[in-house]
Coordinates of C-alpha atoms in Angstrom, one line a residue:
Chain A
M30 CA 87.1 190.5 -9.3
G31 CA 85.3 189.9 -12.6
F32 CA 82.6 187.3 -12.9
S33 CA 82.4 186.8 -16.7
H34 CA 84.7 183.8 -16.6
L35 CA 82.5 181.9 -14.1
D36 CA 79.9 179.4 -15.3
D37 CA 76.3 179.7 -14.2
E38 CA 76.5 177.3 -11.4
S39 CA 79.6 179.0 -9.8
L40 CA 77.8 182.4 -10.3
I41 CA 74.7 181.2 -8.4
Q42 CA 76.9 179.9 -5.6
Q43 CA 78.4 183.4 -5.3
I44 CA 74.9 184.9 -5.4
Q45 CA 74.0 182.5 -2.5
Q46 CA 76.8 184.1 -0.6
G47 CA 75.3 187.5 -1.2
S48 CA 77.5 188.7 -4.1
H49 CA 75.6 191.4 -5.9
G50 CA 78.3 191.6 -8.6
A51 CA 77.6 187.9 -9.4
F52 CA 73.9 188.6 -9.6
A53 CA 74.5 191.5 -12.0
A54 CA 76.7 189.2 -14.2
M55 CA 74.0 186.6 -14.2
V56 CA 71.4 189.2 -15.3
N57 CA 73.6 190.6 -18.0
R58 CA 74.3 187.1 -19.3
H59 CA 70.8 185.8 -19.4
S60 CA 68.1 188.5 -19.3
N61 CA 67.6 188.6 -23.1
R62 CA 67.4 184.8 -23.4
F63 CA 64.7 184.6 -20.7
Y64 CA 62.9 187.6 -22.2
R65 CA 62.6 185.7 -25.5
I66 CA 60.7 182.8 -23.9
A67 CA 58.6 185.1 -21.7
Y68 CA 57.7 187.1 -24.8
R69 CA 56.6 183.9 -26.7
L70 CA 54.3 183.1 -23.8
V71 CA 52.8 186.5 -22.8
F72 CA 52.8 188.1 -26.3
N73 CA 53.7 191.5 -24.9
K74 CA 57.0 193.3 -24.5
G75 CA 56.1 195.1 -21.2
D76 CA 54.7 192.0 -19.6
A77 CA 57.6 189.9 -20.7
E78 CA 60.2 192.3 -19.3
D79 CA 58.2 192.4 -16.0
M80 CA 58.2 188.7 -15.8
V81 CA 61.9 188.4 -16.3
Q82 CA 62.6 191.1 -13.8
E83 CA 60.3 189.4 -11.3
A84 CA 62.0 186.1 -11.8
F85 CA 65.5 187.6 -11.3
L86 CA 64.4 189.6 -8.2
R87 CA 63.0 186.4 -6.7
L88 CA 66.3 184.7 -7.4
W89 CA 68.1 187.6 -5.6
A90 CA 65.8 187.5 -2.7
R91 CA 65.9 183.7 -2.3
P92 CA 68.9 182.3 -4.1
Q93 CA 68.8 179.2 -1.9
L94 CA 65.8 178.0 -3.9
W95 CA 68.3 176.7 -6.5
N96 CA 69.6 173.5 -5.2
P97 CA 72.6 172.1 -7.0
G98 CA 71.8 168.6 -5.7
K99 CA 68.4 168.6 -7.3
Q100 CA 68.8 170.7 -10.4
A101 CA 71.5 169.9 -12.9
K102 CA 71.6 173.1 -14.8
F103 CA 70.8 176.6 -13.6
T104 CA 69.2 177.7 -16.9
T105 CA 66.9 174.6 -16.9
W106 CA 65.6 175.5 -13.5
F107 CA 65.3 179.2 -14.3
Y108 CA 63.3 178.5 -17.4
K109 CA 60.8 176.8 -15.2
V110 CA 60.6 179.8 -12.9
V111 CA 60.0 182.3 -15.8
I112 CA 57.5 180.0 -17.5
N113 CA 55.5 179.5 -14.3
L114 CA 55.4 183.3 -13.8
C115 CA 54.2 183.8 -17.4
L116 CA 51.5 181.1 -17.1
D117 CA 50.3 182.7 -13.9
L118 CA 50.1 186.0 -15.6
N119 CA 48.2 184.5 -18.5
K120 CA 45.6 183.0 -16.2
K121 CA 45.0 186.5 -14.6
K122 CA 44.7 188.2 -18.0
K123 CA 41.5 188.2 -20.0
P124 CA 41.9 186.5 -23.4
L125 CA 42.3 189.0 -26.2
D126 CA 40.5 188.4 -29.5
L127 CA 42.6 188.9 -32.5
P128 CA 41.0 191.0 -35.3
E129 CA 39.6 189.0 -38.2
D130 CA 41.2 191.3 -40.7
I131 CA 43.4 194.4 -40.5
E132 CA 42.5 197.4 -42.6
F133 CA 44.7 200.4 -43.4
A134 CA 42.8 203.6 -43.8
D135 CA 45.0 205.0 -46.5
R136 CA 47.0 202.5 -48.5
K137 CA 50.1 203.6 -50.2
P138 CA 52.2 201.7 -52.8
G139 CA 54.1 198.9 -51.1
Q140 CA 51.6 198.7 -48.2
D141 CA 49.9 195.7 -49.7
A142 CA 53.1 193.7 -49.2
L143 CA 53.4 195.1 -45.7
L144 CA 49.8 194.2 -45.0
G145 CA 50.5 190.7 -46.2
I146 CA 53.5 190.2 -43.9
H147 CA 51.6 191.8 -41.0
Q148 CA 48.6 189.6 -41.6
E149 CA 50.7 186.5 -41.8
Q150 CA 52.5 187.4 -38.5
T151 CA 49.1 188.1 -36.8
L152 CA 47.7 184.9 -38.1
V153 CA 50.6 182.7 -37.0
D154 CA 50.5 184.4 -33.6
G155 CA 46.8 183.7 -33.4
F156 CA 47.2 180.0 -34.4
I157 CA 49.9 179.5 -31.8
K158 CA 47.8 181.1 -29.1
E159 CA 45.0 178.7 -29.9
L160 CA 47.2 175.7 -29.2
P161 CA 47.0 174.0 -25.8
E162 CA 49.4 175.5 -23.3
R163 CA 51.8 172.5 -23.3
Q164 CA 52.0 172.4 -27.1
Q165 CA 52.8 176.1 -27.2
L166 CA 55.5 175.6 -24.6
A167 CA 57.0 172.6 -26.4
L168 CA 57.1 174.5 -29.7
S169 CA 58.5 177.7 -28.1
L170 CA 61.3 175.8 -26.3
C171 CA 62.3 173.5 -29.2
F172 CA 61.6 175.5 -32.3
Y173 CA 62.0 179.1 -31.3
E174 CA 64.6 178.7 -28.5
G175 CA 66.4 175.8 -30.1
L176 CA 66.7 173.7 -26.9
S177 CA 67.3 170.0 -27.2
N178 CA 64.3 167.7 -26.7
K179 CA 65.9 166.4 -23.5
E180 CA 66.3 169.8 -21.9
A181 CA 62.8 170.9 -23.0
A182 CA 61.3 167.7 -21.6
E183 CA 63.1 168.4 -18.3
I184 CA 61.8 171.9 -18.2
L185 CA 58.2 170.7 -18.8
G186 CA 58.6 167.8 -16.5
V187 CA 57.7 165.2 -19.1
K188 CA 59.5 162.3 -20.8
V189 CA 61.2 163.0 -24.1
K190 CA 58.7 160.8 -26.0
A191 CA 55.8 162.9 -24.5
L192 CA 57.6 166.1 -25.5
Q193 CA 58.1 164.9 -29.1
S194 CA 54.4 164.0 -29.2
L195 CA 53.6 167.6 -28.1
I196 CA 55.8 169.0 -30.9
M197 CA 54.3 166.8 -33.5
R198 CA 50.7 167.7 -32.5
A199 CA 51.5 171.4 -32.4
K200 CA 53.1 171.4 -35.8
T201 CA 50.5 169.3 -37.4
T202 CA 47.7 171.5 -36.2
L203 CA 49.6 174.7 -37.2
K204 CA 50.3 173.3 -40.7
E205 CA 46.7 172.6 -41.3
K206 CA 45.6 176.0 -40.2
V207 CA 48.3 177.8 -42.2
K208 CA 47.3 175.8 -45.3
R209 CA 43.7 176.7 -44.8
H210 CA 44.2 180.4 -44.1
L211 CA 47.3 181.4 -46.0
G212 CA 46.7 179.0 -49.0
G213 CA 48.7 176.0 -50.2
G214 CA 51.4 178.3 -51.7
S215 CA 52.6 179.4 -48.4
I216 CA 53.8 175.9 -47.5
Chain B
M18 CA 69.7 151.2 -41.2
T19 CA 66.8 152.3 -43.3
M20 CA 64.1 154.9 -42.6
D21 CA 60.6 154.6 -44.0
P22 CA 58.6 157.6 -45.1
E23 CA 56.4 157.6 -42.0
Q24 CA 59.4 157.6 -39.7
F25 CA 61.0 160.3 -41.8
K26 CA 57.9 162.5 -41.6
E27 CA 57.8 162.1 -37.8
N28 CA 61.5 163.0 -37.4
L29 CA 60.9 166.0 -39.7
L30 CA 58.3 167.3 -37.3
V31 CA 60.3 166.6 -34.2
Y32 CA 63.8 167.6 -35.2
G33 CA 63.0 170.1 -38.0
S34 CA 64.0 170.5 -41.6
N35 CA 67.8 170.6 -41.1
V36 CA 68.5 166.9 -41.4
H37 CA 72.2 167.6 -40.8
E38 CA 71.3 168.6 -37.2
W39 CA 69.2 165.5 -36.4
P40 CA 70.5 163.3 -33.6
E41 CA 73.5 161.3 -34.7
D42 CA 71.9 157.9 -34.5
I43 CA 69.2 158.7 -37.1
R44 CA 71.0 161.4 -39.2
Q45 CA 72.7 159.1 -41.7
A46 CA 69.5 157.0 -42.2
G47 CA 67.6 160.3 -42.8
L48 CA 70.0 161.6 -45.3
K49 CA 70.1 158.3 -47.2
A50 CA 66.3 158.1 -47.3
L51 CA 66.3 161.6 -48.7
E52 CA 68.7 160.8 -51.4
I53 CA 66.7 157.9 -52.8
S54 CA 63.2 159.3 -52.5
S55 CA 61.7 162.3 -54.4
E56 CA 58.6 162.0 -52.2
L57 CA 60.7 162.7 -49.1
R58 CA 62.5 165.6 -50.8
A59 CA 59.1 167.1 -51.5
L60 CA 58.2 166.6 -47.8
L61 CA 61.4 168.3 -46.7
A62 CA 60.7 171.3 -49.0
E63 CA 57.3 171.6 -47.6
E64 CA 58.6 171.5 -44.0
E65 CA 61.2 174.3 -44.9
R66 CA 58.4 176.5 -46.2
F67 CA 56.3 175.8 -43.1
E68 CA 59.2 176.7 -40.8
R69 CA 59.7 180.0 -42.7
V70 CA 56.1 180.8 -42.0
L71 CA 56.6 180.0 -38.3
E72 CA 59.6 182.3 -38.3
T73 CA 57.5 185.3 -39.4
R74 CA 55.9 185.2 -36.0
W75 CA 55.8 188.6 -34.4
Y76 CA 58.6 189.4 -32.0
E77 CA 59.7 192.6 -30.2
E78 CA 63.3 193.0 -29.0
P79 CA 63.6 193.8 -25.3
S80 CA 64.6 197.3 -24.1
R81 CA 68.3 197.9 -24.2
D82 CA 68.4 198.7 -20.5
L83 CA 66.5 195.6 -19.3
A84 CA 69.5 194.1 -17.5
E85 CA 70.4 197.4 -16.0
R86 CA 66.9 198.0 -14.8
I87 CA 66.8 194.5 -13.1
V88 CA 70.1 195.0 -11.4
S89 CA 69.1 198.5 -10.1
A90 CA 65.8 197.2 -8.9
S91 CA 67.6 194.5 -6.9
Q92 CA 69.7 197.1 -5.0
P93 CA 68.6 198.0 -1.5
K94 CA 66.8 201.4 -1.4
K95 CA 68.4 204.2 0.5
K96 CA 67.2 204.5 4.0
K97 CA 65.5 207.7 5.2
V98 CA 67.5 210.2 7.2
W99 CA 65.4 209.8 10.4
P100 CA 66.1 206.1 11.1
R101 CA 69.7 206.8 10.3
L102 CA 69.8 209.6 12.9
V103 CA 68.1 207.3 15.5
G104 CA 70.7 204.7 14.6
F105 CA 73.5 207.2 15.1
F106 CA 72.3 208.2 18.5
S107 CA 71.7 204.7 19.7
E108 CA 75.2 203.8 18.5
L109 CA 76.6 206.8 20.4
V110 CA 74.8 205.7 23.6
W111 CA 76.0 202.2 23.1
E112 CA 79.6 203.5 22.7
F113 CA 79.5 205.3 26.0
S114 CA 77.4 202.7 27.8
L115 CA 77.9 202.9 31.6
P116 CA 77.3 200.4 34.4
K117 CA 73.8 200.5 35.8
P118 CA 74.6 202.4 39.1
A119 CA 76.7 205.0 37.3
L120 CA 73.9 205.5 34.7
T121 CA 71.4 206.0 37.5
A122 CA 73.6 208.6 39.2
V123 CA 74.1 210.5 35.9
S124 CA 70.3 210.5 35.3
V125 CA 69.5 211.7 38.8
S126 CA 72.1 214.5 38.5
L127 CA 70.6 215.6 35.2
V128 CA 67.1 215.7 36.6
F129 CA 68.4 217.6 39.6
V130 CA 70.1 220.2 37.4
L131 CA 66.9 220.6 35.4
I132 CA 64.8 221.2 38.5
L133 CA 67.4 223.7 39.8
G134 CA 67.2 225.5 36.5
F135 CA 63.4 225.9 36.8
V136 CA 63.6 227.1 40.4
I137 CA 66.2 229.7 39.6
G138 CA 64.3 230.8 36.5
F139 CA 61.0 231.4 38.2
S140 CA 62.4 233.0 41.4
N141 CA 64.8 235.6 40.0
P142 CA 63.5 239.2 40.8
I143 CA 65.9 240.8 38.2
G144 CA 64.0 239.2 35.4
S145 CA 60.6 240.7 36.5
V146 CA 59.4 243.7 34.6
S147 CA 57.4 246.7 36.0
T148 CA 54.3 247.1 34.0
E149 CA 53.7 250.6 35.3
G150 CA 57.1 251.8 34.2
T151 CA 56.6 250.4 30.7
Q152 CA 53.3 252.1 30.3
T153 CA 54.7 255.5 31.4
D154 CA 57.6 255.2 29.0
L155 CA 55.4 254.3 26.2
Q156 CA 53.1 257.3 26.8
E157 CA 56.1 259.6 27.0
F158 CA 57.2 258.2 23.7
L159 CA 53.9 258.5 21.9
Y160 CA 53.0 262.0 23.1
Y161 CA 56.5 263.5 23.0
E162 CA 56.2 267.0 21.5
G163 CA 59.7 268.1 21.8
E164 CA 62.3 268.4 19.1
V165 CA 63.1 265.3 17.2
L166 CA 66.8 264.6 17.1

């Protein structure tokens, strides 16, 4: 029997009954989505993949942790699981300093443009890393993942107004930094 | 319903530069405010540029086999041969399980057969070898000077 037609909540019920096929369907459906948020939080492909794997293996080992009475949506609950694993990992890791500037040993034509893009990416990443954890999370969930304010607020366990305040503060800080470092022309 | 520049600015930060995707209850007011104010249009253009900068953020796609890897890691590992053998024998014993008196009788008989085997093995004179004879034969073999067939 195929599982692709089942919604997440039905799939998790099947998983709770020990269906490995349902678990595989769930992983296939959502691993990339949860990888994206993990990557935004741990800034590293290998770590992000490990965190997603760990979260799914925990789900397989203890599927009863998802309680349909308490949690409305599976993805909302699972975002929390992945985010908590990523935050724990970040606490264990030593903070990495970003290089002030990047130098290419042998510049070729066109490399200046590449350098510009790379520098911009590095700077934006650096600015986001400097934001308080909750502001980073709010920005990642709403801006990068495109979740509604309501869902993001539920994941973070705050009220919608508080989430909006986090987004506003995050964007305002970032805007100022981008203006200062990349010049007014960028924005 | 009207929207003042401050409110517009806040909504721009919260909901982003695509005013058409703002929540329904404020969308029309936002579009109307935009229509009549060049200041707000400038703000919107600035927000769009800022969002483009945010979108340049570094991102690496996941490995193609990520889902496959997770699924295979969740499968139970194959058990070693030894525990499987033990399991096989215990199942066998279970299959032919006997009542306690019968099991005792079988065990006693097996022990008796074993003891009998030892007794016969150690007391059989046919099995003993004469050392003297062996030595003589060996000497004859080593020092044979006759014709080799």
